[in-house]
Protein backbone atom coordinates (compact mmCIF):
# COMPACT_ATOMS: atom_id res chain seq x y z
CA UNK A 1 0.00 0.00 0.00
CA UNK A 2 2.79 2.44 0.86
CA UNK A 3 4.52 1.62 -2.42
CA UNK A 4 1.42 2.62 -4.41
CA UNK A 5 1.10 5.87 -2.50
CA UNK A 6 4.74 6.74 -3.02
CA UNK A 7 4.53 5.88 -6.68
CA UNK A 8 1.52 8.12 -7.31
CA UNK A 9 3.02 11.01 -5.33
CA UNK A 10 6.21 10.79 -7.40
CA UNK A 11 4.34 11.31 -10.66
CA UNK A 12 5.05 14.79 -11.96
CA UNK A 13 3.74 16.64 -14.97
CA UNK A 14 5.92 16.15 -18.03
CA UNK A 15 7.37 19.09 -19.92
CA UNK A 16 5.46 17.93 -23.01
CA UNK A 17 2.14 17.99 -21.14
CA UNK A 18 2.87 21.41 -19.64
CA UNK A 19 3.81 22.83 -23.04
CA UNK A 20 0.70 21.32 -24.62
CA UNK A 21 -1.47 22.97 -21.95
CA UNK A 22 0.22 26.31 -22.59
CA UNK A 23 -0.37 26.25 -26.35
CA UNK A 24 -3.88 27.62 -25.79
CA UNK A 25 -4.25 31.34 -25.06
CA UNK A 26 -7.36 30.85 -22.93
CA UNK A 27 -5.57 28.34 -20.67
CA UNK A 28 -2.65 30.76 -20.29
CA UNK A 29 -5.11 33.47 -19.23
CA UNK A 30 -6.74 31.07 -16.75
CA UNK A 31 -3.36 30.28 -15.20
CA UNK A 32 -2.45 33.95 -14.89
CA UNK A 33 -5.78 34.71 -13.22
CA UNK A 34 -5.41 31.82 -10.77
CA UNK A 35 -1.85 32.99 -10.05
CA UNK A 36 -3.25 36.42 -9.14
CA UNK A 37 -5.83 34.79 -6.81
CA UNK A 38 -3.94 32.86 -4.09
CA UNK A 39 -7.19 31.95 -2.31
CA UNK A 40 -8.79 30.67 -5.50
CA UNK A 41 -11.31 32.16 -7.86
CA UNK A 42 -14.74 31.35 -9.18
CA UNK A 43 -15.72 30.25 -12.64
CA UNK A 44 -17.81 33.43 -12.91
CA UNK A 45 -14.76 35.56 -12.12
CA UNK A 46 -12.71 33.64 -14.69
CA UNK A 47 -15.43 34.13 -17.28
CA UNK A 48 -15.50 37.88 -16.59
CA UNK A 49 -11.70 38.03 -16.79
CA UNK A 50 -11.69 36.21 -20.13
CA UNK A 51 -14.46 38.45 -21.48
CA UNK A 52 -12.43 41.50 -20.52
CA UNK A 53 -9.40 40.20 -22.41
CA UNK A 54 -11.40 39.27 -25.54
CA UNK A 55 -11.21 42.73 -27.02
CA UNK A 56 -7.52 43.06 -26.19
CA UNK A 57 -6.34 39.70 -27.46
CA UNK A 58 -8.62 38.24 -30.13
CA UNK A 59 -7.57 34.77 -31.12
CA UNK A 60 -10.19 33.67 -33.59
CA UNK A 61 -11.86 31.22 -31.20
CA UNK A 62 -15.29 32.65 -31.91
CA UNK A 63 -17.84 34.35 -29.72
CA UNK A 64 -17.60 35.04 -26.01
CA UNK A 65 -20.38 32.47 -25.49
CA UNK A 66 -18.35 29.84 -27.35
CA UNK A 67 -15.31 30.64 -25.22
CA UNK A 68 -17.40 30.30 -22.05
CA UNK A 69 -18.52 26.85 -23.15
CA UNK A 70 -14.89 25.92 -23.86
CA UNK A 71 -13.94 27.14 -20.38
CA UNK A 72 -16.44 24.83 -18.68
CA UNK A 73 -16.14 21.80 -20.92
CA UNK A 74 -12.59 21.86 -22.25
CA UNK A 75 -10.05 24.08 -20.54
CA UNK A 76 -10.89 23.73 -16.85
CA UNK A 77 -11.36 19.93 -17.06
CA UNK A 78 -8.11 19.62 -19.02
CA UNK A 79 -6.16 21.63 -16.45
CA UNK A 80 -7.77 19.62 -13.64
CA UNK A 81 -6.90 16.32 -15.31
CA UNK A 82 -3.23 17.39 -15.32
CA UNK A 83 -3.50 18.41 -11.61
CA UNK A 84 -2.71 22.02 -12.49
CA UNK A 85 -5.95 23.26 -10.92
CA UNK A 86 -8.63 21.91 -8.64
CA UNK A 87 -11.98 22.59 -10.30
CA UNK A 88 -15.08 22.09 -8.16
CA UNK A 89 -17.97 21.99 -10.60
CA UNK A 90 -20.57 21.96 -7.80
CA UNK A 91 -19.20 25.06 -6.06
CA UNK A 92 -17.97 26.71 -9.26
CA UNK A 93 -14.53 27.33 -7.78
CA UNK A 94 -11.00 26.99 -9.09
CA UNK A 95 -7.89 26.62 -6.91
CA UNK A 96 -4.25 25.86 -7.55
CA UNK A 97 -3.49 22.20 -8.03
CA UNK A 98 -0.40 20.13 -7.23
CA UNK A 99 1.26 20.92 -10.57
CA UNK A 100 0.22 24.57 -10.73
CA UNK A 101 3.59 26.08 -9.80
CA UNK A 102 5.51 23.93 -12.29
CA UNK A 103 3.30 25.01 -15.20
CA UNK A 104 3.18 28.63 -14.04
CA UNK A 105 7.00 28.71 -13.86
CA UNK A 106 7.20 27.47 -17.44
CA UNK A 107 4.65 30.10 -18.55
CA UNK A 108 6.64 32.84 -16.79
CA UNK A 109 9.86 31.65 -18.48
CA UNK A 110 8.13 31.79 -21.87
CA UNK A 111 6.74 35.27 -21.12
CA UNK A 112 10.19 36.49 -20.00
CA UNK A 113 11.79 35.10 -23.16
CA UNK A 114 9.19 36.82 -25.35
CA UNK A 115 9.78 40.13 -23.56
CA UNK A 116 13.56 39.80 -23.97
CA UNK A 117 13.18 38.93 -27.64
CA UNK A 118 10.83 41.84 -28.34
CA UNK A 119 13.13 44.24 -26.43
CA UNK A 120 16.17 43.19 -28.42
CA UNK A 121 14.28 43.65 -31.70
CA UNK A 122 13.08 47.18 -30.83
PDB file of C-alpha atoms in Angstrom:
ATOM      1  CA  UNK A   1       0.000   0.000   0.000  1.00  0.00           C
ATOM      2  CA  UNK A   2       2.789   2.437   0.860  1.00  0.00           C
ATOM      3  CA  UNK A   3       4.524   1.622  -2.422  1.00  0.00           C
ATOM      4  CA  UNK A   4       1.425   2.620  -4.407  1.00  0.00           C
ATOM      5  CA  UNK A   5       1.104   5.873  -2.503  1.00  0.00           C
ATOM      6  CA  UNK A   6       4.740   6.742  -3.020  1.00  0.00           C
ATOM      7  CA  UNK A   7       4.528   5.877  -6.684  1.00  0.00           C
ATOM      8  CA  UNK A   8       1.520   8.118  -7.306  1.00  0.00           C
ATOM      9  CA  UNK A   9       3.022  11.008  -5.328  1.00  0.00           C
ATOM     10  CA  UNK A  10       6.209  10.794  -7.398  1.00  0.00           C
ATOM     11  CA  UNK A  11       4.343  11.307 -10.665  1.00  0.00           C
ATOM     12  CA  UNK A  12       5.046  14.786 -11.961  1.00  0.00           C
ATOM     13  CA  UNK A  13       3.742  16.636 -14.974  1.00  0.00           C
ATOM     14  CA  UNK A  14       5.916  16.153 -18.034  1.00  0.00           C
ATOM     15  CA  UNK A  15       7.373  19.086 -19.924  1.00  0.00           C
ATOM     16  CA  UNK A  16       5.458  17.932 -23.007  1.00  0.00           C
ATOM     17  CA  UNK A  17       2.144  17.987 -21.140  1.00  0.00           C
ATOM     18  CA  UNK A  18       2.869  21.408 -19.637  1.00  0.00           C
ATOM     19  CA  UNK A  19       3.805  22.831 -23.037  1.00  0.00           C
ATOM     20  CA  UNK A  20       0.700  21.320 -24.620  1.00  0.00           C
ATOM     21  CA  UNK A  21      -1.471  22.969 -21.952  1.00  0.00           C
ATOM     22  CA  UNK A  22       0.223  26.306 -22.587  1.00  0.00           C
ATOM     23  CA  UNK A  23      -0.369  26.253 -26.347  1.00  0.00           C
ATOM     24  CA  UNK A  24      -3.877  27.617 -25.792  1.00  0.00           C
ATOM     25  CA  UNK A  25      -4.249  31.338 -25.060  1.00  0.00           C
ATOM     26  CA  UNK A  26      -7.365  30.853 -22.930  1.00  0.00           C
ATOM     27  CA  UNK A  27      -5.573  28.335 -20.669  1.00  0.00           C
ATOM     28  CA  UNK A  28      -2.651  30.756 -20.285  1.00  0.00           C
ATOM     29  CA  UNK A  29      -5.112  33.474 -19.229  1.00  0.00           C
ATOM     30  CA  UNK A  30      -6.739  31.074 -16.747  1.00  0.00           C
ATOM     31  CA  UNK A  31      -3.360  30.283 -15.198  1.00  0.00           C
ATOM     32  CA  UNK A  32      -2.455  33.951 -14.888  1.00  0.00           C
ATOM     33  CA  UNK A  33      -5.785  34.711 -13.217  1.00  0.00           C
ATOM     34  CA  UNK A  34      -5.413  31.817 -10.766  1.00  0.00           C
ATOM     35  CA  UNK A  35      -1.848  32.988 -10.051  1.00  0.00           C
ATOM     36  CA  UNK A  36      -3.253  36.415  -9.136  1.00  0.00           C
ATOM     37  CA  UNK A  37      -5.831  34.785  -6.814  1.00  0.00           C
ATOM     38  CA  UNK A  38      -3.941  32.863  -4.088  1.00  0.00           C
ATOM     39  CA  UNK A  39      -7.187  31.948  -2.308  1.00  0.00           C
ATOM     40  CA  UNK A  40      -8.786  30.674  -5.496  1.00  0.00           C
ATOM     41  CA  UNK A  41     -11.310  32.158  -7.857  1.00  0.00           C
ATOM     42  CA  UNK A  42     -14.744  31.351  -9.179  1.00  0.00           C
ATOM     43  CA  UNK A  43     -15.723  30.247 -12.642  1.00  0.00           C
ATOM     44  CA  UNK A  44     -17.808  33.430 -12.906  1.00  0.00           C
ATOM     45  CA  UNK A  45     -14.756  35.563 -12.117  1.00  0.00           C
ATOM     46  CA  UNK A  46     -12.712  33.642 -14.687  1.00  0.00           C
ATOM     47  CA  UNK A  47     -15.429  34.135 -17.278  1.00  0.00           C
ATOM     48  CA  UNK A  48     -15.498  37.878 -16.593  1.00  0.00           C
ATOM     49  CA  UNK A  49     -11.700  38.035 -16.787  1.00  0.00           C
ATOM     50  CA  UNK A  50     -11.695  36.208 -20.126  1.00  0.00           C
ATOM     51  CA  UNK A  51     -14.461  38.453 -21.482  1.00  0.00           C
ATOM     52  CA  UNK A  52     -12.425  41.498 -20.518  1.00  0.00           C
ATOM     53  CA  UNK A  53      -9.403  40.197 -22.407  1.00  0.00           C
ATOM     54  CA  UNK A  54     -11.400  39.266 -25.542  1.00  0.00           C
ATOM     55  CA  UNK A  55     -11.206  42.730 -27.022  1.00  0.00           C
ATOM     56  CA  UNK A  56      -7.522  43.057 -26.191  1.00  0.00           C
ATOM     57  CA  UNK A  57      -6.340  39.695 -27.461  1.00  0.00           C
ATOM     58  CA  UNK A  58      -8.623  38.241 -30.131  1.00  0.00           C
ATOM     59  CA  UNK A  59      -7.565  34.771 -31.121  1.00  0.00           C
ATOM     60  CA  UNK A  60     -10.194  33.673 -33.594  1.00  0.00           C
ATOM     61  CA  UNK A  61     -11.861  31.225 -31.202  1.00  0.00           C
ATOM     62  CA  UNK A  62     -15.293  32.652 -31.913  1.00  0.00           C
ATOM     63  CA  UNK A  63     -17.840  34.349 -29.716  1.00  0.00           C
ATOM     64  CA  UNK A  64     -17.599  35.041 -26.011  1.00  0.00           C
ATOM     65  CA  UNK A  65     -20.379  32.472 -25.493  1.00  0.00           C
ATOM     66  CA  UNK A  66     -18.354  29.842 -27.350  1.00  0.00           C
ATOM     67  CA  UNK A  67     -15.309  30.641 -25.218  1.00  0.00           C
ATOM     68  CA  UNK A  68     -17.402  30.295 -22.052  1.00  0.00           C
ATOM     69  CA  UNK A  69     -18.517  26.849 -23.150  1.00  0.00           C
ATOM     70  CA  UNK A  70     -14.890  25.915 -23.858  1.00  0.00           C
ATOM     71  CA  UNK A  71     -13.942  27.143 -20.383  1.00  0.00           C
ATOM     72  CA  UNK A  72     -16.444  24.827 -18.675  1.00  0.00           C
ATOM     73  CA  UNK A  73     -16.143  21.804 -20.922  1.00  0.00           C
ATOM     74  CA  UNK A  74     -12.591  21.864 -22.254  1.00  0.00           C
ATOM     75  CA  UNK A  75     -10.046  24.083 -20.543  1.00  0.00           C
ATOM     76  CA  UNK A  76     -10.889  23.725 -16.846  1.00  0.00           C
ATOM     77  CA  UNK A  77     -11.356  19.934 -17.063  1.00  0.00           C
ATOM     78  CA  UNK A  78      -8.113  19.617 -19.021  1.00  0.00           C
ATOM     79  CA  UNK A  79      -6.160  21.634 -16.448  1.00  0.00           C
ATOM     80  CA  UNK A  80      -7.769  19.618 -13.644  1.00  0.00           C
ATOM     81  CA  UNK A  81      -6.895  16.318 -15.309  1.00  0.00           C
ATOM     82  CA  UNK A  82      -3.226  17.388 -15.321  1.00  0.00           C
ATOM     83  CA  UNK A  83      -3.499  18.407 -11.613  1.00  0.00           C
ATOM     84  CA  UNK A  84      -2.707  22.017 -12.493  1.00  0.00           C
ATOM     85  CA  UNK A  85      -5.945  23.264 -10.922  1.00  0.00           C
ATOM     86  CA  UNK A  86      -8.631  21.914  -8.643  1.00  0.00           C
ATOM     87  CA  UNK A  87     -11.984  22.586 -10.301  1.00  0.00           C
ATOM     88  CA  UNK A  88     -15.079  22.094  -8.157  1.00  0.00           C
ATOM     89  CA  UNK A  89     -17.970  21.987 -10.596  1.00  0.00           C
ATOM     90  CA  UNK A  90     -20.573  21.965  -7.800  1.00  0.00           C
ATOM     91  CA  UNK A  91     -19.202  25.061  -6.063  1.00  0.00           C
ATOM     92  CA  UNK A  92     -17.972  26.710  -9.260  1.00  0.00           C
ATOM     93  CA  UNK A  93     -14.530  27.332  -7.776  1.00  0.00           C
ATOM     94  CA  UNK A  94     -11.000  26.986  -9.088  1.00  0.00           C
ATOM     95  CA  UNK A  95      -7.893  26.616  -6.911  1.00  0.00           C
ATOM     96  CA  UNK A  96      -4.251  25.858  -7.553  1.00  0.00           C
ATOM     97  CA  UNK A  97      -3.487  22.196  -8.030  1.00  0.00           C
ATOM     98  CA  UNK A  98      -0.402  20.134  -7.226  1.00  0.00           C
ATOM     99  CA  UNK A  99       1.264  20.920 -10.575  1.00  0.00           C
ATOM    100  CA  UNK A 100       0.224  24.573 -10.727  1.00  0.00           C
ATOM    101  CA  UNK A 101       3.592  26.076  -9.803  1.00  0.00           C
ATOM    102  CA  UNK A 102       5.513  23.929 -12.291  1.00  0.00           C
ATOM    103  CA  UNK A 103       3.305  25.008 -15.199  1.00  0.00           C
ATOM    104  CA  UNK A 104       3.183  28.630 -14.043  1.00  0.00           C
ATOM    105  CA  UNK A 105       7.004  28.713 -13.855  1.00  0.00           C
ATOM    106  CA  UNK A 106       7.197  27.474 -17.439  1.00  0.00           C
ATOM    107  CA  UNK A 107       4.651  30.103 -18.550  1.00  0.00           C
ATOM    108  CA  UNK A 108       6.644  32.840 -16.795  1.00  0.00           C
ATOM    109  CA  UNK A 109       9.859  31.651 -18.475  1.00  0.00           C
ATOM    110  CA  UNK A 110       8.134  31.789 -21.873  1.00  0.00           C
ATOM    111  CA  UNK A 111       6.745  35.265 -21.122  1.00  0.00           C
ATOM    112  CA  UNK A 112      10.186  36.486 -20.005  1.00  0.00           C
ATOM    113  CA  UNK A 113      11.787  35.096 -23.165  1.00  0.00           C
ATOM    114  CA  UNK A 114       9.189  36.821 -25.354  1.00  0.00           C
ATOM    115  CA  UNK A 115       9.781  40.133 -23.561  1.00  0.00           C
ATOM    116  CA  UNK A 116      13.556  39.799 -23.971  1.00  0.00           C
ATOM    117  CA  UNK A 117      13.180  38.932 -27.635  1.00  0.00           C
ATOM    118  CA  UNK A 118      10.832  41.841 -28.342  1.00  0.00           C
ATOM    119  CA  UNK A 119      13.126  44.238 -26.425  1.00  0.00           C
ATOM    120  CA  UNK A 120      16.167  43.187 -28.417  1.00  0.00           C
ATOM    121  CA  UNK A 121      14.278  43.655 -31.703  1.00  0.00           C
ATOM    122  CA  UNK A 122      13.082  47.176 -30.829  1.00  0.00           C
TER     123      UNK A 122
END
